[in-house]
């Protein structure tokens, strides 16, 4: 059977096989393909039971906003990036989990809403965090039902979706003129991926279904009338994901939580050592991009 790239339709060859190294929820083997034309890396076939790979422990849900207040320190840089391009208006976060960013966005003056596939997180967002949230795993369908936005944010979400390109099309329709899309995702051109290959924690099979090169997003968004405002792998989040990658790569080497902690420390040290390379623009583990819809 021919495996075709979902972006450019080119026949793609097997790139590597992987296991669920990060969470070890399943023993299944996943096949990753790489498009020789556009560089898209994707799992095929896409598992049907995707929800099974997100255990309850994947989401930290509590019954107070304390967890959200504590998370603020990690979310500030995201709002600071957004505020360079949009000061107020309607903001949608797709895939907020328990909603630290959405909560901080609301506090920063944005009228914030969300779409979230996890039922418990959605209930928490609606009832405790005060963020109107649609609970749905049909992101495209849910987005179609909402009013237009000035900002749409996807923080490490697009790589989890079986149909990211379709979602980008709907996003471009659902943004007001001059509105922005901000997204962050693992960077398949990362130095870490070249070194670690299928053991790179951001491969994260079977939750990450695609690793999308920056250039695909630039071309796709241009075709939808959206121009690039920012592409970087050296924002605060990107730099944090570099360290995360090394920590998890080493931690994944052992199942024992005792050894795990030590391995994680080694990972952090390796990360610090290699940071001059990973701080080179484009080499980092994750990119952050901002696109603006033409007025
Ligand atoms: Zn392709």
Short mmCIF file of C-alpha atoms and ligand atoms in Angstrom, two decimals:
data_model
loop_
_atom_site.label_atom_id
_atom_site.label_comp_id
_atom_site.label_asym_id
_atom_site.label_seq_id
_atom_site.Cartn_x
_atom_site.Cartn_y
_atom_site.Cartn_z
CA UNK A 1 0.00 0.00 0.00
CA UNK A 2 1.31 3.45 -0.92
CA UNK A 3 1.62 5.89 1.97
CA UNK A 4 0.98 9.45 0.81
CA UNK A 5 1.94 12.71 2.52
CA UNK A 6 -1.20 14.52 3.69
CA UNK A 7 0.31 17.88 2.79
CA UNK A 8 1.72 17.40 -0.72
CA UNK A 9 0.45 13.92 -1.62
CA UNK A 10 3.96 12.57 -2.37
CA UNK A 11 4.58 8.88 -1.74
CA UNK A 12 6.57 8.61 1.48
CA UNK A 13 8.94 5.97 2.76
CA UNK A 14 9.25 4.45 6.21
CA UNK A 15 11.51 6.71 8.34
CA UNK A 16 11.64 4.72 11.60
CA UNK A 17 9.59 2.57 13.92
CA UNK A 18 9.00 3.63 17.51
CA UNK A 19 7.34 2.66 20.76
CA UNK A 20 5.61 4.72 23.43
CA UNK A 21 8.96 5.49 25.09
CA UNK A 22 7.60 8.44 27.09
CA UNK A 23 4.63 6.88 28.87
CA UNK A 24 4.77 3.17 28.07
CA UNK A 25 0.99 2.93 27.94
CA UNK A 26 1.07 0.48 25.05
CA UNK A 27 3.46 -2.11 23.59
CA UNK A 28 2.35 -1.32 20.03
CA UNK A 29 4.92 -0.43 17.38
CA UNK A 30 4.27 2.77 15.45
CA UNK A 31 5.55 3.47 11.93
CA UNK A 32 6.75 6.96 11.11
CA UNK A 33 7.05 8.05 7.48
CA UNK A 34 8.88 11.02 6.03
CA UNK A 35 7.78 12.84 2.89
CA UNK A 36 10.80 13.21 0.55
CA UNK A 37 9.22 16.32 -0.98
CA UNK A 38 8.14 18.51 1.96
CA UNK A 39 9.76 16.78 4.96
CA UNK A 40 6.53 16.09 6.86
CA UNK A 41 7.03 13.26 9.35
CA UNK A 42 3.88 11.35 10.25
CA UNK A 43 2.57 8.18 11.86
CA UNK A 44 0.66 5.86 9.52
CA UNK A 45 -1.80 4.41 9.97
CA UNK A 46 -3.17 6.83 12.58
CA UNK A 47 -4.37 4.74 15.54
CA UNK A 48 -8.16 4.74 15.80
CA UNK A 49 -8.33 4.75 19.59
CA UNK A 50 -6.30 7.93 20.18
CA UNK A 51 -8.08 8.74 23.45
CA UNK A 52 -6.62 5.56 24.99
CA UNK A 53 -3.13 7.07 24.94
CA UNK A 54 -4.06 10.02 27.17
CA UNK A 55 -4.35 8.60 30.69
CA UNK A 56 -6.03 10.59 33.46
CA UNK A 57 -2.54 11.37 34.79
CA UNK A 58 -1.86 13.27 31.55
CA UNK A 59 -3.94 16.14 32.91
CA UNK A 60 -3.36 17.81 36.26
CA UNK A 61 -6.83 18.86 37.39
CA UNK A 62 -7.64 20.29 40.81
CA UNK A 63 -10.71 21.96 42.29
CA UNK A 64 -9.25 25.40 42.86
CA UNK A 65 -7.54 28.05 40.76
CA UNK A 66 -4.36 27.68 42.85
CA UNK A 67 -2.73 25.46 40.22
CA UNK A 68 -3.49 28.13 37.63
CA UNK A 69 -2.03 30.94 39.73
CA UNK A 70 1.12 28.87 40.24
CA UNK A 71 1.42 28.23 36.53
CA UNK A 72 1.39 31.92 35.71
CA UNK A 73 5.16 32.26 35.88
CA UNK A 74 5.47 29.76 33.00
CA UNK A 75 2.77 31.43 30.93
CA UNK A 76 3.87 35.05 31.07
CA UNK A 77 6.18 34.89 28.05
CA UNK A 78 3.30 33.60 25.91
CA UNK A 79 1.13 36.61 26.68
CA UNK A 80 4.12 38.93 26.17
CA UNK A 81 4.61 37.53 22.66
CA UNK A 82 0.90 37.87 21.86
CA UNK A 83 0.76 41.44 23.16
CA UNK A 84 3.34 42.48 20.58
CA UNK A 85 0.67 41.78 17.96
CA UNK A 86 -2.71 42.09 19.72
CA UNK A 87 -3.58 44.02 22.87
CA UNK A 88 -7.17 42.91 23.45
CA UNK A 89 -10.18 41.14 21.97
CA UNK A 90 -11.51 37.61 21.73
CA UNK A 91 -8.94 34.88 22.30
CA UNK A 92 -9.43 31.15 21.76
CA UNK A 93 -7.10 28.52 23.09
CA UNK A 94 -7.37 25.09 21.46
CA UNK A 95 -6.21 22.28 23.75
CA UNK A 96 -5.61 24.16 27.03
CA UNK A 97 -5.50 21.07 29.33
CA UNK A 98 -6.21 22.51 32.79
CA UNK A 99 -5.90 26.00 31.37
CA UNK A 100 -2.94 27.88 32.91
CA UNK A 101 -2.42 29.90 29.75
CA UNK A 102 -6.14 30.52 29.15
CA UNK A 103 -6.54 31.69 32.73
CA UNK A 104 -3.62 34.11 32.44
CA UNK A 105 -4.88 35.33 29.05
CA UNK A 106 -8.22 36.15 30.68
CA UNK A 107 -6.44 37.94 33.54
CA UNK A 108 -4.47 39.91 30.95
CA UNK A 109 -7.69 41.33 29.52
CA UNK A 110 -8.55 38.97 26.66
CA UNK A 111 -12.11 37.59 26.38
CA UNK A 112 -10.95 34.00 26.53
CA UNK A 113 -12.66 30.80 25.39
CA UNK A 114 -11.37 27.28 24.81
CA UNK A 115 -11.91 23.98 23.03
CA UNK A 116 -10.68 20.96 25.00
CA UNK A 117 -11.07 17.24 24.35
CA UNK A 118 -10.73 16.10 27.98
CA UNK A 119 -14.05 16.16 29.86
CA UNK A 120 -12.57 16.76 33.33
CA UNK A 121 -10.40 19.64 32.14
CA UNK A 122 -13.38 21.16 30.33
CA UNK A 123 -15.52 21.02 33.45
CA UNK A 124 -12.72 22.61 35.48
CA UNK A 125 -12.29 25.37 32.90
CA UNK A 126 -16.01 26.12 32.76
CA UNK A 127 -16.82 25.87 36.44
CA UNK A 128 -13.64 26.81 38.32
CA UNK A 129 -11.48 28.84 35.94
CA UNK A 130 -14.43 30.73 34.42
CA UNK A 131 -13.33 30.08 30.84
CA UNK A 132 -16.22 29.15 28.51
CA UNK A 133 -15.03 25.84 27.05
CA UNK A 134 -16.40 23.48 24.44
CA UNK A 135 -15.65 19.86 25.35
CA UNK A 136 -15.03 18.07 22.04
CA UNK A 137 -12.46 15.91 20.30
CA UNK A 138 -13.87 17.19 16.99
CA UNK A 139 -11.82 20.40 17.09
CA UNK A 140 -12.78 21.48 13.57
CA UNK A 141 -16.50 20.99 14.20
CA UNK A 142 -16.32 22.80 17.54
CA UNK A 143 -14.43 25.76 16.06
CA UNK A 144 -17.01 26.14 13.28
CA UNK A 145 -19.71 26.65 15.92
CA UNK A 146 -17.92 29.60 17.59
CA UNK A 147 -17.90 33.33 16.78
CA UNK A 148 -14.75 34.80 15.16
CA UNK A 149 -11.67 35.57 17.26
CA UNK A 150 -8.85 38.11 17.31
CA UNK A 151 -6.29 35.61 18.62
CA UNK A 152 -6.21 31.82 18.31
CA UNK A 153 -3.51 29.97 20.27
CA UNK A 154 -2.29 26.38 19.92
CA UNK A 155 0.48 25.55 22.39
CA UNK A 156 1.89 22.15 21.44
CA UNK A 157 -1.41 20.91 20.12
CA UNK A 158 -1.14 20.77 16.33
CA UNK A 159 1.17 17.74 16.41
CA UNK A 160 -1.54 15.78 18.28
CA UNK A 161 -4.21 16.29 15.64
CA UNK A 162 -5.05 13.82 12.86
CA UNK A 163 -6.14 16.69 10.56
CA UNK A 164 -3.98 19.76 11.33
CA UNK A 165 -4.19 21.23 7.83
CA UNK A 166 -7.98 21.21 7.87
CA UNK A 167 -7.92 22.93 11.25
CA UNK A 168 -5.58 25.64 9.92
CA UNK A 169 -8.06 26.32 7.10
CA UNK A 170 -10.92 26.77 9.57
CA UNK A 171 -8.72 28.91 11.84
CA UNK A 172 -7.99 31.26 8.93
CA UNK A 173 -11.75 31.62 8.36
CA UNK A 174 -12.50 32.12 12.06
CA UNK A 175 -10.00 34.93 12.61
CA UNK A 176 -11.13 38.52 12.27
CA UNK A 177 -9.18 40.57 9.68
CA UNK A 178 -5.84 41.50 11.29
CA UNK A 179 -6.26 38.68 13.82
CA UNK A 180 -3.38 36.41 14.74
CA UNK A 181 -2.68 32.72 15.07
CA UNK A 182 0.07 31.78 17.51
CA UNK A 183 1.29 28.22 17.63
CA UNK A 184 4.17 26.27 19.07
CA UNK A 185 5.14 22.71 18.16
CA UNK A 186 8.16 20.36 18.07
CA UNK A 187 10.69 21.29 15.39
CA UNK A 188 11.71 18.36 13.14
CA UNK A 189 14.83 20.33 12.15
CA UNK A 190 15.97 20.36 15.78
CA UNK A 191 19.54 19.47 16.67
CA UNK A 192 18.16 17.09 19.32
CA UNK A 193 16.11 15.15 16.79
CA UNK A 194 19.17 14.68 14.56
CA UNK A 195 21.06 13.24 17.53
CA UNK A 196 18.33 11.20 19.25
CA UNK A 197 16.17 10.11 16.29
CA UNK A 198 13.22 7.96 17.30
CA UNK A 199 14.24 8.26 20.96
CA UNK A 200 13.70 12.03 20.89
CA UNK A 201 11.03 12.66 23.56
CA UNK A 202 9.17 14.99 21.19
CA UNK A 203 8.50 12.05 18.84
CA UNK A 204 6.12 11.02 21.65
CA UNK A 205 4.36 8.23 19.74
CA UNK A 206 1.46 7.70 19.51
CA UNK A 207 0.33 11.08 20.84
CA UNK A 208 2.35 13.14 18.37
CA UNK A 209 0.95 12.15 15.01
CA UNK A 210 3.01 14.59 12.93
CA UNK A 211 6.22 16.59 13.11
CA UNK A 212 5.67 19.54 10.81
CA UNK A 213 8.61 21.50 9.31
CA UNK A 214 8.30 25.29 9.70
CA UNK A 215 8.24 25.76 5.95
CA UNK A 216 5.05 23.72 5.52
CA UNK A 217 3.23 25.99 7.96
CA UNK A 218 4.59 29.11 6.26
CA UNK A 219 3.41 27.90 2.82
CA UNK A 220 0.07 26.64 4.07
CA UNK A 221 -0.73 29.83 5.96
CA UNK A 222 0.38 31.99 2.99
CA UNK A 223 -2.10 30.08 0.81
CA UNK A 224 -4.78 31.00 3.37
CA UNK A 225 -3.95 34.71 3.28
CA UNK A 226 -1.92 34.77 6.47
CA UNK A 227 1.54 36.23 6.68
CA UNK A 228 4.36 35.38 9.04
CA UNK A 229 4.99 37.83 11.88
CA UNK A 230 7.36 35.65 13.94
CA UNK A 231 9.25 32.38 13.68
CA UNK A 232 11.62 31.48 16.49
CA UNK A 233 13.07 28.53 18.35
CA UNK A 234 14.72 30.72 20.99
CA UNK A 235 11.75 32.15 22.87
CA UNK A 236 11.47 31.24 26.56
CA UNK A 237 9.29 28.22 25.77
CA UNK A 238 11.60 26.94 23.05
CA UNK A 239 14.62 27.10 25.37
CA UNK A 240 12.68 25.27 28.07
CA UNK A 241 11.70 22.49 25.65
CA UNK A 242 15.40 21.98 24.85
CA UNK A 243 16.14 21.12 28.47
CA UNK A 244 12.93 19.07 28.73
CA UNK A 245 14.05 16.94 25.76
CA UNK A 246 17.37 15.99 27.37
CA UNK A 247 15.79 15.39 30.77
CA UNK A 248 13.18 13.04 29.36
CA UNK A 249 15.56 11.26 27.01
CA UNK A 250 17.76 10.29 29.98
CA UNK A 251 14.83 9.63 32.32
CA UNK A 252 13.29 7.26 29.76
CA UNK A 253 16.37 5.03 30.02
CA UNK A 254 15.12 3.59 33.32
CA UNK A 255 11.74 2.59 34.73
CA UNK A 256 12.85 3.06 38.35
CA UNK A 257 11.76 6.40 39.77
CA UNK A 258 14.85 6.56 42.00
CA UNK A 259 17.30 6.19 39.08
CA UNK A 260 14.97 8.31 37.02
CA UNK A 261 15.57 11.39 39.14
CA UNK A 262 19.33 11.03 38.82
CA UNK A 263 19.11 10.49 35.08
CA UNK A 264 17.00 13.60 34.79
CA UNK A 265 19.72 15.60 36.53
CA UNK A 266 22.27 14.25 34.07
CA UNK A 267 19.90 15.24 31.27
CA UNK A 268 19.72 18.78 32.59
CA UNK A 269 23.51 18.97 32.67
CA UNK A 270 23.81 17.68 29.11
CA UNK A 271 21.19 20.24 28.09
CA UNK A 272 23.21 23.06 29.64
CA UNK A 273 26.37 21.82 27.96
CA UNK A 274 24.76 21.70 24.53
CA UNK A 275 22.74 24.87 24.91
CA UNK A 276 25.10 27.01 22.75
CA UNK A 277 24.21 24.78 19.78
CA UNK A 278 20.53 24.55 20.61
CA UNK A 279 20.30 28.32 21.02
CA UNK A 280 21.15 28.76 17.34
CA UNK A 281 17.96 29.98 15.68
CA UNK A 282 16.21 27.07 13.92
CA UNK A 283 18.09 24.36 15.82
CA UNK A 284 15.89 24.37 18.92
CA UNK A 285 13.45 21.63 19.89
CA UNK A 286 10.31 23.67 19.44
CA UNK A 287 9.30 26.61 17.32
CA UNK A 288 6.86 29.39 18.11
CA UNK A 289 5.17 31.05 15.16
CA UNK A 290 2.82 33.99 14.76
CA UNK A 291 0.74 34.55 11.62
CA UNK A 292 -1.52 37.48 10.88
CA UNK A 293 -4.62 37.42 8.73
CA UNK A 294 -4.46 40.21 6.18
CA UNK A 295 -6.88 43.06 6.82
ZN1 LIG B 1 4.85 16.10 1.57
#
